[in-house]
PDB file of C-alpha atoms in Angstrom:
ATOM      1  CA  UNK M 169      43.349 -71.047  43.705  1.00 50.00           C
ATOM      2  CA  UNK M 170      40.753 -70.422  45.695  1.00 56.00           C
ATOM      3  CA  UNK M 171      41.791 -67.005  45.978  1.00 53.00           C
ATOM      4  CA  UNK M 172      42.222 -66.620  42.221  1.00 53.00           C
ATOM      5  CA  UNK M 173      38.516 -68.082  41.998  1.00 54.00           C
ATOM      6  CA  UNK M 174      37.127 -65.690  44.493  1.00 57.00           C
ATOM      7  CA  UNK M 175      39.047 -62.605  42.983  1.00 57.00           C
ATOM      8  CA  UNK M 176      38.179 -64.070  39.430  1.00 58.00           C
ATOM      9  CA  UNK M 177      34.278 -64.642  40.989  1.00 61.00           C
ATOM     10  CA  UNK M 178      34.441 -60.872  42.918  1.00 65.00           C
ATOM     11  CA  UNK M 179      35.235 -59.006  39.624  1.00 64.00           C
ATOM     12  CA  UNK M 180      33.384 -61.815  37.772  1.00 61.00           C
ATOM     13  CA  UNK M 181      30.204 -60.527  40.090  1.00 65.00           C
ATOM     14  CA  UNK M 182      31.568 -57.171  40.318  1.00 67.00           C
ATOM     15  CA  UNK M 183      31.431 -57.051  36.163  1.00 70.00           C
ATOM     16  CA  UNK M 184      28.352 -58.615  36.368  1.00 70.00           C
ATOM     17  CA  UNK M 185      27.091 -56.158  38.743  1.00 71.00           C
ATOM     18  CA  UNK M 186      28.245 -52.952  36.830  1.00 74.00           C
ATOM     19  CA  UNK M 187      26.664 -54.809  33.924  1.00 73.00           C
ATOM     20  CA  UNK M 188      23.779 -55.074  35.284  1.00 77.00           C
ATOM     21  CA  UNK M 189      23.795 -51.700  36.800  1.00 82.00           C
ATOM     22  CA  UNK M 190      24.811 -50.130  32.937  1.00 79.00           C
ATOM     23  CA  UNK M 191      22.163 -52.301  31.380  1.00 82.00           C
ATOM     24  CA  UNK M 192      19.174 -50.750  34.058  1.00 87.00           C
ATOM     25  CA  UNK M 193      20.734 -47.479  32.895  1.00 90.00           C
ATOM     26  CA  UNK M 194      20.579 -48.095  29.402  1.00 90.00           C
ATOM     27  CA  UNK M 195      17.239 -49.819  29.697  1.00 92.00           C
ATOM     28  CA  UNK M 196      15.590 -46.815  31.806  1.00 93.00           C
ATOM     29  CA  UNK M 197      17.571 -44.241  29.234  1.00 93.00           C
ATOM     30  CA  UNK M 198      15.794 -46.950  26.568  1.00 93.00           C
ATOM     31  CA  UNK M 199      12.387 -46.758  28.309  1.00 94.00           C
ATOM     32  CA  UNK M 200      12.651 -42.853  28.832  1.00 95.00           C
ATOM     33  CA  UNK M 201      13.680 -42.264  25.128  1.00 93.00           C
ATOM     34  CA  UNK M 202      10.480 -44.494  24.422  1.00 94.00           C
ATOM     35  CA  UNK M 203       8.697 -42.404  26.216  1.00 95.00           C
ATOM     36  CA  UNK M 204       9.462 -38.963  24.955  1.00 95.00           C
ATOM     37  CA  UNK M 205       9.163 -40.457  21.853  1.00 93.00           C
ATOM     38  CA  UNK M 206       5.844 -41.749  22.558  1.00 93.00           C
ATOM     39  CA  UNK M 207       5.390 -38.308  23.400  1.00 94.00           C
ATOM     40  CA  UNK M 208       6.620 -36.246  20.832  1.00 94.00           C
ATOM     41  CA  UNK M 209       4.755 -38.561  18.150  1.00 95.00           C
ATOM     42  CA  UNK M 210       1.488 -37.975  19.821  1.00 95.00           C
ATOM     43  CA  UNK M 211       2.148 -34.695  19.722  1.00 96.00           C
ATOM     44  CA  UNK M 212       3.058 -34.564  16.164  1.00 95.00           C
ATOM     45  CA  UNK M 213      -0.554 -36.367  15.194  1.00 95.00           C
ATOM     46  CA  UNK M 214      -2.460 -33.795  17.716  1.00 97.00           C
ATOM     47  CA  UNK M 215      -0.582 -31.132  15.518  1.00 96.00           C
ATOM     48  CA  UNK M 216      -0.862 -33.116  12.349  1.00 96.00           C
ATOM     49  CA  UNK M 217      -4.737 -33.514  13.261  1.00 96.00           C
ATOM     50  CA  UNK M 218      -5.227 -29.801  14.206  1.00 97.00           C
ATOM     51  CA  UNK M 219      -3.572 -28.706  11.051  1.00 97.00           C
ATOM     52  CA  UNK M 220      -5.627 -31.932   8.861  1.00 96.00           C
ATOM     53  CA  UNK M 221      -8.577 -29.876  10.528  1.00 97.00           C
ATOM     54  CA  UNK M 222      -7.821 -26.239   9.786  1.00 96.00           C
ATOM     55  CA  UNK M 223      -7.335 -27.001   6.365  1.00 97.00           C
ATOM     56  CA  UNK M 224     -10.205 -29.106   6.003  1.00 97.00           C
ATOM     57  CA  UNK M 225     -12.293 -26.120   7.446  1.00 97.00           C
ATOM     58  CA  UNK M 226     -10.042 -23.606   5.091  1.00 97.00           C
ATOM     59  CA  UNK M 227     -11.491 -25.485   2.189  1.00 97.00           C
ATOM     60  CA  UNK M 228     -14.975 -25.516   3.342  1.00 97.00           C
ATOM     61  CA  UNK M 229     -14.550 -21.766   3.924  1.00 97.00           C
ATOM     62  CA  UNK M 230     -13.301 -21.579   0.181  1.00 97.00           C
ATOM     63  CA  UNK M 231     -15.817 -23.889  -1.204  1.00 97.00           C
ATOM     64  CA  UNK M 232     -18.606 -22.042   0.388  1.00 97.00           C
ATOM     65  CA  UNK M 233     -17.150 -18.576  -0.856  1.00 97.00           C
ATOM     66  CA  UNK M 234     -16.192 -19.921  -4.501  1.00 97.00           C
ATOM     67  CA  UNK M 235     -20.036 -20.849  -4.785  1.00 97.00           C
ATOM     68  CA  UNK M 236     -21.545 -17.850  -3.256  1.00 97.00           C
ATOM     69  CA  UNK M 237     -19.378 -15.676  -5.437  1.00 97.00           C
ATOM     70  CA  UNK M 238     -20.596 -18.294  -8.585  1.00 97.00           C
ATOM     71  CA  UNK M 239     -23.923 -17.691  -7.272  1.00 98.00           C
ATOM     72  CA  UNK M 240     -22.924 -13.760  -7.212  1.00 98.00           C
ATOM     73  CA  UNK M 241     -21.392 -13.786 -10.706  1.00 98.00           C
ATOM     74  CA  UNK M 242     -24.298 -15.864 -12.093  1.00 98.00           C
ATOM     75  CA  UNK M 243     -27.504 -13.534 -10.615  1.00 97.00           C
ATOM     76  CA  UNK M 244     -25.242 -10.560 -11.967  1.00 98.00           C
ATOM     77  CA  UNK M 245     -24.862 -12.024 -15.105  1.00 98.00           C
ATOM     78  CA  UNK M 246     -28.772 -12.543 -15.081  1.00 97.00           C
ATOM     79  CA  UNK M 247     -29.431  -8.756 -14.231  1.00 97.00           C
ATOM     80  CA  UNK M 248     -27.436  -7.662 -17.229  1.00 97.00           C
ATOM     81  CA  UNK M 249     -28.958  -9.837 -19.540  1.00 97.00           C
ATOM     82  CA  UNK M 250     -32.577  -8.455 -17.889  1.00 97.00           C
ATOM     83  CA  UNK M 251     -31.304  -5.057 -18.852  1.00 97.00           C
ATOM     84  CA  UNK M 252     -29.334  -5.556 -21.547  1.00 97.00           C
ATOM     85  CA  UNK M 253     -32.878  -7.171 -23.678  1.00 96.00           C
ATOM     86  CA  UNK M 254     -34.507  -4.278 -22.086  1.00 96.00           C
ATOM     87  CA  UNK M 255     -32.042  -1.355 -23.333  1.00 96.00           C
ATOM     88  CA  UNK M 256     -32.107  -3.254 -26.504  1.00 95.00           C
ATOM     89  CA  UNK M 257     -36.313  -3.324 -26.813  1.00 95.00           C
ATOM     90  CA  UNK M 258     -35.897   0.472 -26.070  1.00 94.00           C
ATOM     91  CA  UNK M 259     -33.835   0.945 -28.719  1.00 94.00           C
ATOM     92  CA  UNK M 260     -35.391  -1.021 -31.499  1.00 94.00           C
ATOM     93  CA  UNK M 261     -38.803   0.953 -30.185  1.00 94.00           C
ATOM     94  CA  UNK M 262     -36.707   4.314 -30.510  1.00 94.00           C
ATOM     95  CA  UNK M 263     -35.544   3.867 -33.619  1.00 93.00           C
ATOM     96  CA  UNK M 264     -38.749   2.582 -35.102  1.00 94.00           C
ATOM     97  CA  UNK M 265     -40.268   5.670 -33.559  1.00 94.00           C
ATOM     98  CA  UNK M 266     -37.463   7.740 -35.252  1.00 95.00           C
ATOM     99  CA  UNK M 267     -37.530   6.457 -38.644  1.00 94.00           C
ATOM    100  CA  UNK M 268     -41.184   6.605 -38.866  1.00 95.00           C
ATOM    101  CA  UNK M 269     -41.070  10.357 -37.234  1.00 95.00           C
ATOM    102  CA  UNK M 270     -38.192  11.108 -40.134  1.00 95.00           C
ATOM    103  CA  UNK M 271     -40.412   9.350 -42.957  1.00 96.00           C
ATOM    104  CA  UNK M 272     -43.409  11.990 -41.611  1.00 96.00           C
ATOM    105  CA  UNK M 273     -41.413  14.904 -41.477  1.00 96.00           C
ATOM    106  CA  UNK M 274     -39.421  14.315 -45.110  1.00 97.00           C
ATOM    107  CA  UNK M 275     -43.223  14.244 -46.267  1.00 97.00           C
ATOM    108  CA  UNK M 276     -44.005  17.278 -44.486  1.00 96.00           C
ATOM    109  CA  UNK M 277     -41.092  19.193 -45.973  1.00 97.00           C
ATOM    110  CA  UNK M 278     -41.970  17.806 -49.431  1.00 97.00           C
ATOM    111  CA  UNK M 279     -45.602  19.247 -48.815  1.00 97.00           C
ATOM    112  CA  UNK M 280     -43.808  22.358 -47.983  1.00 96.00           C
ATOM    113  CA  UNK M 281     -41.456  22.584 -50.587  1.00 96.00           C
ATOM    114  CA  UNK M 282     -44.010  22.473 -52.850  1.00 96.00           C
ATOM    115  CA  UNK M 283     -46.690  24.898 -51.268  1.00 96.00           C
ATOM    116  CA  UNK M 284     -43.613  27.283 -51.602  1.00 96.00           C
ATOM    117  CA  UNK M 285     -42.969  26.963 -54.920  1.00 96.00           C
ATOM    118  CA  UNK M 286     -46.703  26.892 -55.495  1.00 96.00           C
ATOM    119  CA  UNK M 287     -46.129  30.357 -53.667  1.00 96.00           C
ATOM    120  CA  UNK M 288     -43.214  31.586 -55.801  1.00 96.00           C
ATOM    121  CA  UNK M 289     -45.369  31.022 -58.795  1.00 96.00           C
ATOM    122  CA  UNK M 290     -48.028  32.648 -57.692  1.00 95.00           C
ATOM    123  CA  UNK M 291     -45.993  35.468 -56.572  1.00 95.00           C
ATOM    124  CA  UNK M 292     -44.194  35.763 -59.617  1.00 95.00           C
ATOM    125  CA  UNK M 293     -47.407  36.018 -61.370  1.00 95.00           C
ATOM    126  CA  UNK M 294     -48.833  38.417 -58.880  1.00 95.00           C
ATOM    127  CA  UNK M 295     -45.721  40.617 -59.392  1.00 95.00           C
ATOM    128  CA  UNK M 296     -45.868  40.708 -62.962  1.00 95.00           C
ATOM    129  CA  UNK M 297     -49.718  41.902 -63.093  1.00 95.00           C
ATOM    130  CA  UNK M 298     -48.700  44.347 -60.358  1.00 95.00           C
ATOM    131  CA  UNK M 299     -46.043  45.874 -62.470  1.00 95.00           C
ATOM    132  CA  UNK M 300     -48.098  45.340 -65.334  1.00 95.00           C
ATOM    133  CA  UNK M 301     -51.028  47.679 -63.477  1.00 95.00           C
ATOM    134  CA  UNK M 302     -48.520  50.113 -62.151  1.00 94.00           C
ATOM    135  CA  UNK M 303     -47.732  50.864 -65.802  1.00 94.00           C
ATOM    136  CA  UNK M 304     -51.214  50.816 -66.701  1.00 93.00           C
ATOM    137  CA  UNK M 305     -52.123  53.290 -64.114  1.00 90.00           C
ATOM    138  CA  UNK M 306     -49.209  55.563 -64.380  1.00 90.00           C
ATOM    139  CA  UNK M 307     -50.345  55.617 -68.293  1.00 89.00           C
ATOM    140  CA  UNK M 308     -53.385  56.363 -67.303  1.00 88.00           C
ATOM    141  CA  UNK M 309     -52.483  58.813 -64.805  1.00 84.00           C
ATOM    142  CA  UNK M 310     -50.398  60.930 -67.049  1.00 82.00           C
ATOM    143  CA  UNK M 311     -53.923  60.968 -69.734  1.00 82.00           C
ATOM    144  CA  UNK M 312     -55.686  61.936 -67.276  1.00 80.00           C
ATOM    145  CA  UNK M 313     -53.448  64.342 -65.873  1.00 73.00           C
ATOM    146  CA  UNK M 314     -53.077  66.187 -69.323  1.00 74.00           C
ATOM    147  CA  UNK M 315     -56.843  65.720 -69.034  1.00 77.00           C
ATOM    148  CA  UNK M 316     -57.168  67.742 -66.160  1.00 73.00           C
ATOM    149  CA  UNK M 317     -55.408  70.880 -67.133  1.00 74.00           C
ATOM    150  CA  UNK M 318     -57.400  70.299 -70.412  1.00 76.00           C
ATOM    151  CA  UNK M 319     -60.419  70.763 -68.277  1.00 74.00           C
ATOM    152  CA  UNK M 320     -58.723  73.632 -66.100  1.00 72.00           C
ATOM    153  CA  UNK M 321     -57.626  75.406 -69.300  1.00 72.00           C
ATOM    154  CA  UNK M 322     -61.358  75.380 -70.591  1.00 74.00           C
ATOM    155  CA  UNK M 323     -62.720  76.071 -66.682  1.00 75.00           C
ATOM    156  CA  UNK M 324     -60.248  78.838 -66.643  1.00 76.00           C
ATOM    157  CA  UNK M 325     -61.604  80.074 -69.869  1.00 75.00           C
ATOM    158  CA  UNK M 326     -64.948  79.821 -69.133  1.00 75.00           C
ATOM    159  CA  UNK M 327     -64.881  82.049 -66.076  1.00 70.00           C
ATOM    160  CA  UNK M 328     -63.173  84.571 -68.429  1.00 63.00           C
TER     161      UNK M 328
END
């Protein structure tokens, strides 16, 4: 019996040893995982934080650059509408300054339109006289030229 309880107690105690021995194990394998782990999770917020961060400063960078290019847009926008009221007063002044120089030349070529028919009138009238004296003077010429050798027939027969 007292063998029994000392081989019983020995593998009792030698159970209890490897039991003890297996739970250190498992508790430093335990501690170690916790620690890694520990680890790996602070790393994952440093990385989590770094990449909270980048973006933060990513949409900074694109709030910044959506406004300047607002701002861009908006001082463009202003520029043409400066010159687009400008082209526009130039325009309205050009074509005021047209129609009025149209209205004064369409005057000027009714002026002229009538001085020339004034002219034609006057011409035709000057034509007809013209032709009118050219007949009177070739009448005339052709009395006087039977006049003449009238008077060179009775000159001729006076020197006889």
């Amino acid at each position: 019996k007292q063998w029994y309880q000392r081989r019983v107690g020995k593998q009792w105690y030698q159970r209890r040893v490897r039991g003890m021995e297996h739970e250190s194990k498992v508790k430093n394998e335990l501690d170690l995982l916790k620690q890694k782990t520990g680890t790996e999770i602070e790393h994952l917020r440093m990385t989590a934080q770094q990449v909270y961060e980048r973006e933060k400063q990513l949409l900074l960078d694109s709030r910044e650059a959506a406004i300047s290019d607002r701002n861009d847009a908006l001082r463009k926008n202003r520029d043409l509408q400066e010159k687009y009221e400008e082209v526009s007063s130039s325009f309205y002044s050009y074509q005021t300054a047209t129609g009025t120089k149209l209205a004064d030349m369409k005057n000027t070529l009714k002026l002229k339109d009538f001085e020339l028919e004034r002219i034609n009138l006057l011409y035709s009238e000057i034509s007809s006289k013209y032709n009118e004296a050219a007949k009177d003077n070739d009448k005339l010429s052709k009395k006087t030229g039977g006049v003449a050798g009238r008077v060179q027939f009775v000159e001729m027969r006076s020197y006889q």
